[in-house]
């Protein structure tokens, strides 16, 4: 079980000084606590034996104040250092998971649900933090303070100690059971709380449609339902809590009863002094926390290690797509793409999405890829930046096998506008620059100009510094697409890929964008997936895909004259465009 925590070792070593100071302070507080009953014993013995003086009592009182003060200071110190350490572990672990997740290939994300990853990043990290923070404290207190307290009790009277310890196993066991139940209840409450938040958020986000359909009662019902589950789970948790303290008090009072009965007799017989008798009761009280800690720590560590196992599951995941040779090519890329016998099949799929595709694109060529829905266009485009992994030798760039080129270099040399436009809730500028270094103002201007966004952005209150997305300016589908084109253009990459990137702008704008884009892209390689005839006709060469096969390739005139697949697609598209607007 402790082996699961191995990845945390480096953080324990890193924080060793703070941790050592924190744990020493904890032990010091524990030790000081144990002396208070000794002072009580001395004052009571002095009183009962008639040896007390005002001076003596004042001394004892001052000693207690001194101990209490020192304890307060060192308790502050250990809490700060030990819990601080746990927070540092949490942060380091979170960064490590996120960093690792970014190296993993798309195939990992096809396999694993986002919700599961979120749960790892939130709940599991929290469980690990608890285990390394309060878990460590409970372990130390349970063992050291527990044993030391029993030691002090034994010092007073062995027989009395043994008898009064009878209820203690029940305290440990009961804490174990109840904290497990409370942990489960607490997680359930957290879970339903996020469901409540989500249902309210969704109800508000969909308020327009709810009102339009007069479905307020339906919307309210959904919020009410999750709210009721939340209350039920909270009550469940409250029941466990309500059980815990009364039962604990019962056990500790049982111990107290034993001490009064047996210890009282020993006192009468003169085996122990009255002071010892009172001190013994104090020790018994002190013992409650270490006993509870032992029960609790078992859960904390069990849960922590289960969480650590799940986290290790992610950290052990090996990125499928990485550099494959020791010295991958890091030099400049001109943009020749040669594909030879490319076949690709998605994992867990029977039929290949791409079958035996062969073609060559020369640097500076502009290529159109056409084909029906599901013909493999997007898959083909994703093989070039190695977003999906092909076999070595199927693709060469500038004559170099794709797998021998540094992965960062490949991806850095390709501007890829995917079919889905993802806009981050940030400023327009940050969405375009995307954290890349050395982007000049001029290139931002040029990219905005080329993607026909410049004019619209000028009308935004803060220009390119306007926030977009949640709480910012809402962009239309076409604007989003143009923004992602600007993002791809800005680094002026040798290869540009536009996967159906202009489907949501009108034909006129598409033509304008294409004019300016191809103007600034002159001499560079461009691959464009589009359905618009005006776009397709302007390219140097057209690839026609059908069911994963490259069935035709050539320029528009030749392909059209051939009267095969291309002609069919072309005529169908022509009809559609005529129906849409007579254009
Ligand atoms: P297109 O872009 O031409 O519409 P795609 O390349 O997206 O076609 O899809 C080609 C085929 O691969 C389709 O049959 C599609 O269902 C399948 N496919 C696409 N993405 C995945 C995926 N992530 N997992 C499994 N199959 C996929
Ligand atoms: Mg597609």
Coordinates of C-alpha atoms and ligand atoms in Angstrom, one line a residue:
X1 CA 0.0 0.0 0.0
X2 CA 2.8 2.4 0.9
X3 CA 4.4 1.6 -2.4
X4 CA 1.7 3.5 -4.2
X5 CA 3.0 6.7 -2.6
X6 CA 6.4 6.3 -4.1
X7 CA 6.0 9.1 -6.7
X8 CA 5.7 11.4 -3.7
X9 CA 9.1 10.6 -2.3
X10 CA 10.8 13.4 -4.1
X11 CA 8.5 16.0 -2.6
X12 CA 9.2 14.6 0.9
X13 CA 12.9 14.9 0.2
X14 CA 12.5 18.4 -1.2
X15 CA 10.5 19.6 1.8
X16 CA 12.5 17.6 4.3
X17 CA 13.7 20.6 6.4
X18 CA 10.2 22.1 6.8
X19 CA 8.8 18.6 7.4
X20 CA 11.4 17.8 10.0
X21 CA 10.8 21.1 11.8
X22 CA 7.0 20.6 11.6
X23 CA 7.1 17.0 13.0
X24 CA 9.6 18.0 15.7
X25 CA 7.2 20.8 16.7
X26 CA 4.3 18.3 16.7
X27 CA 6.3 16.0 19.0
X28 CA 7.2 18.9 21.3
X29 CA 3.5 19.8 21.6
X30 CA 2.7 16.2 22.4
X31 CA 5.4 16.0 25.0
X32 CA 4.3 19.2 26.7
X33 CA 0.7 18.1 26.8
X34 CA 1.8 15.1 28.8
X35 CA 3.3 17.2 31.6
X36 CA 0.1 19.1 32.4
X37 CA -1.4 16.2 34.3
X38 CA 1.9 15.9 36.2
X39 CA 1.5 19.5 37.4
X40 CA -2.1 18.8 38.4
X41 CA -1.0 15.8 40.4
X42 CA 1.6 17.9 42.2
X43 CA -0.8 20.7 43.1
X44 CA -3.5 18.3 44.3
X45 CA -1.0 16.2 46.4
X46 CA 0.4 19.4 47.9
X47 CA -3.2 20.5 48.8
X48 CA -4.3 17.1 50.2
X49 CA -1.1 16.7 52.2
X50 CA -1.3 20.2 53.6
X51 CA 1.9 21.3 52.0
X52 CA 0.5 23.8 49.6
X53 CA 1.5 27.5 49.9
X54 CA 0.2 30.4 47.8
X55 CA 3.7 30.7 46.4
X56 CA 3.8 27.0 45.3
X57 CA 0.4 27.1 43.7
X58 CA 1.3 30.3 41.9
X59 CA 4.4 28.6 40.6
X60 CA 2.4 25.7 39.3
X61 CA -0.1 28.0 37.7
X62 CA 2.7 29.9 36.0
X63 CA 4.2 26.7 34.7
X64 CA 0.9 25.7 33.2
X65 CA 0.5 29.1 31.5
X66 CA 4.1 28.7 30.2
X67 CA 3.4 25.2 28.8
X68 CA 0.1 26.4 27.3
X69 CA 1.8 29.3 25.6
X70 CA 4.7 27.2 24.2
X71 CA 2.2 24.7 23.0
X72 CA 0.2 27.3 21.2
X73 CA 3.2 28.6 19.4
X74 CA 4.5 25.2 18.3
X75 CA 1.1 24.0 17.3
X76 CA 0.9 27.0 15.0
X77 CA 4.3 26.1 13.6
X78 CA 3.5 22.4 13.0
X79 CA 0.2 23.2 11.4
X80 CA 1.8 25.7 9.1
X81 CA 4.7 23.5 8.1
X82 CA 3.0 20.1 7.9
X83 CA -0.2 21.3 6.2
X84 CA 2.0 23.6 4.0
X85 CA 3.9 20.5 2.9
X86 CA 0.7 18.7 2.0
X87 CA -0.4 21.7 -0.1
X88 CA 3.0 21.7 -1.9
X89 CA 2.6 18.0 -2.6
X90 CA -0.9 18.7 -4.0
X91 CA 0.3 21.5 -6.3
X92 CA 3.3 19.6 -7.5
X93 CA 1.2 16.5 -8.2
X94 CA -1.4 18.5 -10.1
X95 CA 1.2 20.1 -12.3
X96 CA 2.8 16.8 -12.9
X97 CA -0.5 15.2 -13.9
X98 CA -1.4 18.1 -16.2
X99 CA 2.1 18.2 -17.8
X100 CA 1.9 14.4 -18.4
X101 CA -1.6 14.6 -19.8
X102 CA -0.4 17.1 -22.4
X103 CA 2.2 14.6 -23.7
X104 CA -0.4 11.9 -24.2
X105 CA -1.7 11.2 -27.7
X106 CA -5.2 11.7 -29.0
X107 CA -5.8 8.0 -28.8
X108 CA -5.6 8.3 -25.0
X109 CA -8.4 10.8 -25.0
X110 CA -10.6 8.7 -27.3
X111 CA -10.3 6.0 -24.6
X112 CA -10.6 7.9 -21.4
X113 CA -13.5 10.1 -20.4
X114 CA -12.9 13.8 -19.5
X115 CA -15.0 13.3 -16.4
X116 CA -12.7 10.6 -15.2
X117 CA -9.7 12.8 -15.7
X118 CA -11.4 15.6 -13.8
X119 CA -12.2 13.3 -10.9
X120 CA -8.5 12.4 -10.8
X121 CA -7.4 16.0 -10.8
X122 CA -9.8 17.1 -8.1
X123 CA -10.9 14.3 -5.8
X124 CA -7.9 12.0 -6.0
X125 CA -5.4 14.8 -5.5
X126 CA -7.4 15.9 -2.5
X127 CA -7.3 12.5 -1.0
X128 CA -3.6 12.4 -1.4
X129 CA -3.3 15.8 0.2
X130 CA -5.3 14.6 3.2
X131 CA -3.1 11.5 3.5
X132 CA 0.1 13.5 3.4
X133 CA -1.1 16.2 5.7
X134 CA -3.5 15.3 8.4
X135 CA -2.8 11.6 7.8
X136 CA 0.9 12.1 8.8
X137 CA -0.2 14.0 11.9
X138 CA -2.7 11.4 12.9
X139 CA -0.1 8.7 12.4
X140 CA 2.5 10.4 14.5
X141 CA 0.0 11.3 17.2
X142 CA -1.7 7.9 17.2
X143 CA 1.6 6.1 17.7
X144 CA 3.8 8.5 19.7
X145 CA 1.3 10.3 21.8
X146 CA -0.7 7.2 22.3
X147 CA 2.2 5.1 23.5
X148 CA 3.6 7.9 25.6
X149 CA 0.3 8.6 27.3
X150 CA 0.0 4.9 28.1
X151 CA 3.5 5.0 29.4
X152 CA 2.6 7.8 31.9
X153 CA -0.4 5.9 32.9
X154 CA 1.6 2.7 33.5
X155 CA 4.0 4.8 35.6
X156 CA 1.1 5.7 37.9
X157 CA -0.3 2.2 38.2
X158 CA 0.0 -0.9 36.0
X159 CA -3.1 -2.7 37.0
X160 CA -5.3 0.4 36.7
X161 CA -3.9 1.1 33.3
X162 CA -4.6 -2.3 32.0
X163 CA -8.2 -2.3 33.2
X164 CA -9.0 1.2 32.0
X165 CA -7.6 0.3 28.5
X166 CA -10.4 -2.2 28.0
X167 CA -12.7 0.1 26.0
X168 CA -9.9 1.5 23.8
X169 CA -10.0 -1.0 21.0
X170 CA -13.7 -0.1 20.5
X171 CA -12.8 3.5 20.2
X172 CA -10.2 2.7 17.4
X173 CA -12.6 0.4 15.6
X174 CA -15.6 2.7 15.9
X175 CA -13.6 5.6 14.5
X176 CA -12.5 3.5 11.7
X177 CA -16.0 2.5 10.7
X178 CA -17.5 5.9 11.2
X179 CA -14.8 8.0 9.5
X180 CA -15.1 5.6 6.5
X181 CA -18.9 6.2 6.4
X182 CA -18.4 10.0 6.8
X183 CA -15.8 10.1 4.0
X184 CA -18.2 8.3 1.7
X185 CA -21.0 10.6 2.7
X186 CA -18.8 13.7 2.3
X187 CA -17.8 12.7 -1.2
X188 CA -21.4 12.1 -2.1
X189 CA -22.3 15.5 -0.8
X190 CA -19.6 17.1 -2.8
X191 CA -20.7 15.2 -5.9
X192 CA -24.3 16.2 -5.6
X193 CA -23.3 19.8 -4.8
X194 CA -21.6 20.0 -8.2
X195 CA -24.7 18.5 -9.7
X196 CA -26.8 21.2 -8.1
X197 CA -24.4 23.9 -9.4
X198 CA -24.4 22.3 -12.9
X199 CA -28.2 22.1 -13.0
X200 CA -28.6 25.8 -12.0
X201 CA -25.9 26.8 -14.5
X202 CA -27.6 24.9 -17.2
X203 CA -31.0 26.2 -16.3
X204 CA -29.7 29.8 -16.5
X205 CA -27.7 29.2 -19.7
X206 CA -30.9 27.7 -21.3
X207 CA -33.2 30.3 -19.9
X208 CA -34.0 31.8 -23.3
X209 CA -35.1 28.5 -24.8
X210 CA -37.0 27.6 -21.6
X211 CA -39.0 30.8 -21.7
X212 CA -39.6 30.5 -25.4
X213 CA -41.2 27.1 -24.9
X214 CA -42.9 28.0 -21.6
X215 CA -41.1 25.2 -19.9
X216 CA -40.2 27.1 -16.6
X217 CA -41.8 24.4 -14.5
X218 CA -39.7 21.7 -16.2
X219 CA -36.5 23.8 -15.7
X220 CA -37.5 24.3 -12.1
X221 CA -38.2 20.6 -11.6
X222 CA -34.7 19.7 -12.6
X223 CA -33.1 22.1 -10.2
X224 CA -35.5 21.0 -7.4
X225 CA -34.7 17.3 -8.0
X226 CA -30.9 17.7 -7.7
X227 CA -31.5 20.0 -4.7
X228 CA -33.5 17.3 -2.9
X229 CA -30.8 14.7 -3.5
X230 CA -28.3 17.2 -2.1
X231 CA -30.3 17.7 1.1
X232 CA -30.8 13.9 1.5
X233 CA -27.1 13.3 1.2
X234 CA -26.3 16.1 3.7
X235 CA -28.7 14.6 6.2
X236 CA -27.1 11.2 5.7
X237 CA -23.7 12.7 6.5
X238 CA -25.2 14.5 9.5
X239 CA -26.5 11.2 10.8
X240 CA -23.0 9.7 10.8
X241 CA -21.7 12.8 12.5
X242 CA -24.5 12.7 15.0
X243 CA -23.7 9.1 15.9
X244 CA -20.0 9.7 16.2
X245 CA -19.7 12.0 19.2
X246 CA -22.3 10.5 21.5
X247 CA -20.8 7.0 21.0
X248 CA -17.3 8.3 21.6
X249 CA -18.5 10.0 24.8
X250 CA -20.1 6.7 25.9
X251 CA -16.8 4.9 25.5
X252 CA -14.7 7.5 27.2
X253 CA -17.2 7.7 30.1
X254 CA -17.0 3.9 30.4
X255 CA -13.2 4.3 30.9
X256 CA -13.9 7.0 33.4
X257 CA -16.3 4.8 35.3
X258 CA -13.7 2.1 35.5
X259 CA -11.0 4.5 36.8
X260 CA -13.3 6.0 39.4
X261 CA -14.4 2.6 40.6
X262 CA -11.0 0.8 40.6
X263 CA -8.8 3.9 40.9
X264 CA -10.8 5.2 43.7
X265 CA -10.3 2.0 45.6
X266 CA -6.6 2.1 45.0
X267 CA -6.5 5.7 46.3
X268 CA -8.4 4.7 49.5
X269 CA -6.0 1.8 50.0
X270 CA -3.2 4.3 49.6
X271 CA -1.7 2.6 46.6
X272 CA -1.8 5.8 44.7
X273 CA -2.2 9.4 45.8
X274 CA -5.2 11.6 45.2
X275 CA -3.0 13.6 42.8
X276 CA -2.2 10.4 40.9
X277 CA -5.9 9.6 40.7
X278 CA -6.8 12.9 39.2
X279 CA -3.8 12.9 36.8
X280 CA -4.8 9.4 35.7
X281 CA -8.2 10.7 34.6
X282 CA -6.5 13.5 32.7
X283 CA -4.3 11.0 30.9
X284 CA -7.3 8.9 30.0
X285 CA -8.9 12.0 28.4
X286 CA -5.7 12.8 26.6
X287 CA -5.7 9.2 25.2
X288 CA -8.9 9.7 23.3
X289 CA -7.4 11.7 20.4
X290 CA -4.5 9.3 19.6
X291 CA -7.0 6.4 19.6
X292 CA -9.3 8.2 17.3
X293 CA -6.3 9.2 15.2
X294 CA -5.4 5.5 14.8
X295 CA -8.8 4.7 13.5
X296 CA -8.9 7.7 11.2
X297 CA -5.4 7.4 9.8
X298 CA -6.2 3.9 8.5
X299 CA -8.9 5.4 6.3
X300 CA -6.9 8.4 5.3
X301 CA -4.0 6.2 4.1
X302 CA -6.3 3.6 2.5
X303 CA -8.1 6.3 0.6
X304 CA -4.9 8.1 -0.3
X305 CA -3.3 5.0 -1.6
X306 CA -6.3 4.1 -3.7
X307 CA -6.2 7.6 -5.2
X308 CA -2.5 7.4 -5.7
X309 CA -3.0 4.2 -7.6
X310 CA -5.5 5.9 -9.9
X311 CA -3.1 8.9 -10.4
X312 CA -0.2 6.5 -11.0
X313 CA -2.4 4.9 -13.7
X314 CA -2.2 8.2 -15.6
X315 CA 1.4 8.9 -14.8
X316 CA 2.4 5.5 -16.1
X317 CA 0.6 6.0 -19.3
X318 CA 3.2 6.1 -22.0
X319 CA 2.7 8.7 -24.8
X320 CA 2.1 6.8 -28.0
X321 CA 3.5 9.4 -30.2
X322 CA 7.0 10.7 -29.5
X323 CA 10.3 11.1 -31.2
X324 CA 11.5 7.8 -32.3
X325 CA 15.2 8.3 -33.0
X326 CA 17.9 9.8 -31.0
X327 CA 18.7 12.7 -33.3
X328 CA 15.5 13.8 -35.0
X329 CA 15.6 16.4 -37.7
X330 CA 15.3 19.9 -36.2
X331 CA 16.1 22.0 -39.3
X332 CA 13.8 24.1 -41.4
X333 CA 11.0 22.4 -43.4
X334 CA 10.2 23.4 -47.0
X335 CA 6.8 21.7 -47.3
X336 CA 7.1 18.7 -49.6
X337 CA 4.7 16.0 -48.5
X338 CA 5.0 12.5 -49.9
X339 CA 2.4 9.9 -48.9
X340 CA 3.0 6.3 -49.9
X341 CA 0.7 3.4 -49.3
X342 CA -1.0 5.1 -46.4
X343 CA -3.5 2.9 -44.6
X344 CA -4.9 3.8 -41.2
X345 CA -7.4 2.1 -39.0
X346 CA -8.8 3.7 -35.8
X347 CA -8.3 1.5 -32.7
X348 CA -11.4 -0.6 -32.0
X349 CA -12.6 -0.2 -35.6
X350 CA -12.8 -2.9 -38.2
X351 CA -12.7 -1.0 -41.4
X352 CA -9.7 1.3 -42.1
X353 CA -10.5 5.0 -42.4
X354 CA -7.7 5.4 -45.0
X355 CA -6.7 2.7 -47.5
X356 CA -3.5 2.6 -49.5
X357 CA -3.3 6.3 -50.3
X358 CA -0.4 7.6 -52.4
X359 CA 0.4 11.1 -53.5
X360 CA 3.0 13.8 -53.5
X361 CA 2.5 17.5 -52.8
X362 CA 5.4 19.8 -53.9
X363 CA 6.4 22.8 -51.8
X364 CA 4.3 25.8 -52.8
X365 CA 1.4 23.8 -54.1
X366 CA -2.1 24.5 -53.0
X367 CA -4.2 21.3 -52.8
X368 CA -7.9 20.7 -52.3
X369 CA -9.2 17.6 -50.7
X370 CA -12.8 16.7 -51.5
X371 CA -15.1 13.8 -50.7
X372 CA -18.3 13.0 -49.0
X373 CA -18.9 13.0 -45.2
X374 CA -16.8 10.2 -43.6
X375 CA -14.6 9.7 -46.6
X376 CA -11.5 10.2 -44.5
X377 CA -10.5 13.8 -45.2
X378 CA -10.0 14.8 -41.6
X379 CA -8.2 11.6 -40.7
X380 CA -5.8 12.1 -43.6
X381 CA -5.0 15.6 -42.5
X382 CA -4.4 14.5 -39.0
X383 CA -1.7 12.0 -40.0
X384 CA 0.6 14.8 -41.2
X385 CA 1.2 16.5 -37.8
X386 CA 1.1 13.0 -36.3
X387 CA -2.1 13.6 -34.4
X388 CA -2.9 10.1 -35.4
X389 CA 0.0 7.7 -35.7
X390 CA 0.8 6.1 -39.0
X391 CA 3.4 3.4 -39.8
X392 CA 7.0 4.5 -40.3
X393 CA 7.7 5.2 -44.0
X394 CA 4.2 5.9 -45.1
X395 CA 4.7 9.7 -44.9
X396 CA 7.8 11.7 -45.8
X397 CA 8.2 15.4 -45.4
X398 CA 11.0 17.0 -47.6
X399 CA 12.2 13.4 -48.2
X400 CA 12.6 12.7 -44.5
X401 CA 10.5 10.0 -42.9
X402 CA 7.9 11.8 -40.7
X403 CA 9.0 9.8 -37.7
X404 CA 12.5 11.0 -38.0
X405 CA 11.6 14.7 -37.7
X406 CA 11.4 16.2 -34.3
X407 CA 7.8 16.2 -33.2
X408 CA 7.8 19.8 -32.0
X409 CA 9.4 20.8 -35.3
X410 CA 6.7 18.9 -37.4
X411 CA 3.8 20.5 -35.4
X412 CA 5.5 23.9 -35.3
X413 CA 5.8 23.8 -39.1
X414 CA 2.2 23.2 -39.7
X415 CA -0.6 25.6 -39.2
X416 CA -3.7 23.4 -38.6
X417 CA -7.2 24.7 -38.5
X418 CA -9.4 21.9 -37.4
X419 CA -13.0 21.3 -38.1
X420 CA -14.0 22.1 -34.6
X421 CA -13.1 25.7 -33.7
X422 CA -11.9 26.0 -30.1
X423 CA -11.8 29.5 -28.7
X424 CA -10.4 30.0 -25.1
X425 CA -12.1 32.5 -22.9
X426 CA -9.4 35.1 -23.2
X427 CA -8.8 38.1 -25.3
X428 CA -8.9 37.9 -29.1
X429 CA -5.2 38.7 -29.2
X430 CA -4.3 35.9 -26.8
X431 CA -6.4 33.5 -28.7
X432 CA -4.4 34.3 -31.8
X433 CA -0.9 34.5 -30.3
X434 CA -1.7 31.4 -28.2
X435 CA 1.3 31.9 -26.0
X436 CA 3.8 31.7 -28.8
X437 CA 6.9 33.9 -28.4
X438 CA 8.2 36.5 -30.8
X439 CA 4.9 37.3 -32.6
X440 CA 5.1 40.8 -34.0
X441 CA 2.3 43.4 -34.1
X442 CA 2.6 43.4 -37.9
X443 CA 2.0 39.7 -38.2
X444 CA -1.1 40.0 -36.0
X445 CA -2.3 42.8 -38.3
X446 CA -1.6 40.7 -41.4
X447 CA -3.3 37.6 -40.0
X448 CA -6.4 39.6 -39.0
X449 CA -6.5 41.3 -42.4
X450 CA -6.2 38.1 -44.3
X451 CA -8.9 36.3 -42.3
X452 CA -11.2 39.3 -42.9
X453 CA -11.6 40.0 -39.2
X454 CA -9.8 43.3 -38.9
X455 CA -12.9 45.4 -39.7
X456 CA -15.2 43.6 -37.2
X457 CA -12.6 43.7 -34.4
X458 CA -12.2 47.5 -34.8
X459 CA -15.9 47.8 -33.8
X460 CA -15.3 45.8 -30.6
X461 CA -15.0 48.0 -27.5
X462 CA -11.4 47.1 -26.7
X463 CA -10.3 45.9 -30.2
X464 CA -8.1 42.8 -30.1
X465 CA -8.0 43.1 -26.3
X466 CA -11.7 42.4 -26.0
X467 CA -12.5 39.2 -24.1
X468 CA -14.3 36.5 -26.0
X469 CA -16.4 33.6 -24.8
X470 CA -18.0 33.4 -21.4
X471 CA -18.6 36.9 -20.1
X472 CA -16.9 38.3 -23.2
X473 CA -18.0 39.1 -26.7
X474 CA -19.9 36.3 -28.2
X475 CA -18.6 35.4 -31.7
X476 CA -20.6 34.0 -34.5
X477 CA -19.7 30.6 -36.0
X478 CA -18.0 32.3 -38.9
X479 CA -16.1 34.7 -36.7
X480 CA -14.8 31.8 -34.6
X481 CA -13.6 30.1 -37.7
X482 CA -11.9 33.2 -39.0
X483 CA -10.2 33.7 -35.6
X484 CA -8.8 30.2 -35.8
X485 CA -7.5 30.8 -39.3
X486 CA -5.7 33.9 -38.0
X487 CA -4.2 31.7 -35.2
X488 CA -2.8 29.4 -37.9
X489 CA -1.5 32.1 -40.2
X490 CA 0.3 34.1 -37.6
X491 CA 3.5 32.0 -37.4
X492 CA 3.7 31.8 -41.2
X493 CA 4.2 28.1 -41.2
X494 CA 5.6 26.2 -44.3
X495 CA 2.5 24.1 -44.4
X496 CA -1.1 25.3 -43.8
X497 CA -4.0 22.9 -43.4
X498 CA -7.6 24.1 -43.4
X499 CA -10.0 21.4 -42.6
X500 CA -13.4 22.7 -43.7
X501 CA -12.4 25.9 -42.0
X502 CA -14.8 28.2 -43.7
X503 CA -18.0 26.3 -43.7
X504 CA -19.8 28.9 -41.7
X505 CA -18.9 32.0 -43.6
X506 CA -20.7 33.1 -46.8
X507 CA -19.4 32.4 -50.2
X508 CA -18.4 35.9 -50.9
X509 CA -16.4 36.2 -47.6
X510 CA -14.8 32.8 -48.2
X511 CA -13.6 33.9 -51.6
X512 CA -12.2 37.1 -50.1
X513 CA -10.4 35.2 -47.3
X514 CA -9.0 32.7 -49.7
X515 CA -7.7 35.5 -52.0
X516 CA -5.8 37.2 -49.2
X517 CA -4.7 34.0 -47.5
X518 CA -3.3 32.5 -50.8
X519 CA -1.7 35.8 -51.5
X520 CA 0.4 35.8 -48.3
X521 CA 0.9 32.0 -48.6
X522 CA 2.5 32.2 -52.0
X523 CA 5.4 29.7 -52.3
X524 CA 4.2 27.7 -49.3
X525 CA 2.2 24.5 -49.1
X526 CA -1.5 24.7 -48.5
X527 CA -4.0 21.9 -48.1
X528 CA -7.6 22.8 -48.0
X529 CA -10.7 20.8 -47.4
X530 CA -13.8 22.6 -48.7
X531 CA -17.1 22.0 -50.3
X532 CA -17.3 25.3 -52.1
X533 CA -16.7 25.0 -55.8
X534 CA -15.2 28.5 -56.1
X535 CA -12.5 27.4 -53.6
X536 CA -11.8 24.0 -55.0
X537 CA -11.4 25.3 -58.6
X538 CA -8.7 27.7 -57.6
X539 CA -6.3 25.1 -56.2
X540 CA -3.4 23.5 -58.2
X541 CA -4.5 20.0 -57.6
X542 CA -7.5 18.2 -56.3
X543 CA -7.6 14.9 -54.4
X544 CA -10.9 13.0 -54.4
X545 CA -11.5 10.7 -51.5
X546 CA -14.1 8.0 -51.3
X547 CA -14.5 5.6 -48.4
X548 CA -10.9 6.1 -47.4
X549 CA -9.5 5.7 -50.9
X550 CA -7.9 8.3 -53.1
X551 CA -10.0 7.7 -56.2
X552 CA -9.0 10.6 -58.4
X553 CA -6.4 13.3 -58.5
X554 CA -5.8 16.1 -60.9
X555 CA -6.7 19.7 -61.7
X556 CA -10.3 20.8 -62.0
X557 CA -10.6 20.7 -65.8
X558 CA -9.2 17.2 -66.2
X559 CA -11.2 15.8 -63.3
X560 CA -14.4 17.4 -64.5
X561 CA -13.9 16.1 -68.0
X562 CA -13.3 12.6 -66.7
X563 CA -16.9 12.5 -65.6
X564 CA -16.3 10.2 -62.6
X565 CA -16.6 10.7 -58.8
X566 CA -15.4 14.4 -58.9
X567 CA -17.9 15.3 -61.6
X568 CA -20.7 13.8 -59.5
X569 CA -19.6 15.6 -56.3
X570 CA -19.2 18.8 -58.3
X571 CA -22.6 18.7 -59.9
X572 CA -24.3 17.9 -56.6
X573 CA -22.5 20.8 -54.9
X574 CA -23.4 23.1 -57.8
X575 CA -27.1 22.3 -57.4
X576 CA -26.9 22.9 -53.6
X577 CA -25.3 26.3 -54.0
X578 CA -27.9 27.3 -56.6
X579 CA -30.7 26.2 -54.3
X580 CA -29.0 28.1 -51.3
X581 CA -28.8 31.5 -52.9
X582 CA -28.7 31.4 -56.7
X583 CA -25.0 32.1 -56.5
Ligands
LIG1 P1 -14.4 13.3 -43.1 O1 -13.5 14.3 -42.5 O2 -14.1 13.0 -44.5 O3 -15.8 13.5 -42.9 P2 -13.3 11.5 -41.1 O4 -11.8 11.5 -41.4 O5 -13.7 12.4 -40.0 O6 -14.1 11.9 -42.4 O7 -13.8 10.1 -40.8 C1 -13.4 8.9 -41.6 C2 -13.9 7.7 -40.9 O8 -13.2 7.5 -39.7 C3 -15.4 7.7 -40.5 O9 -15.9 6.5 -40.8 C4 -15.4 8.1 -39.1 O10 -16.5 7.5 -38.4 C5 -14.1 7.4 -38.6 N1 -13.6 8.2 -37.4 C6 -13.3 9.5 -37.4 N2 -12.8 9.8 -36.2 C7 -12.7 8.7 -35.4 C8 -12.3 8.3 -34.1 N3 -11.8 9.2 -33.3 N4 -12.5 7.1 -33.7 C9 -13.0 6.1 -34.5 N5 -13.4 6.4 -35.7 C10 -13.3 7.6 -36.2
LIG2 MG1 -14.0 16.0 -41.5

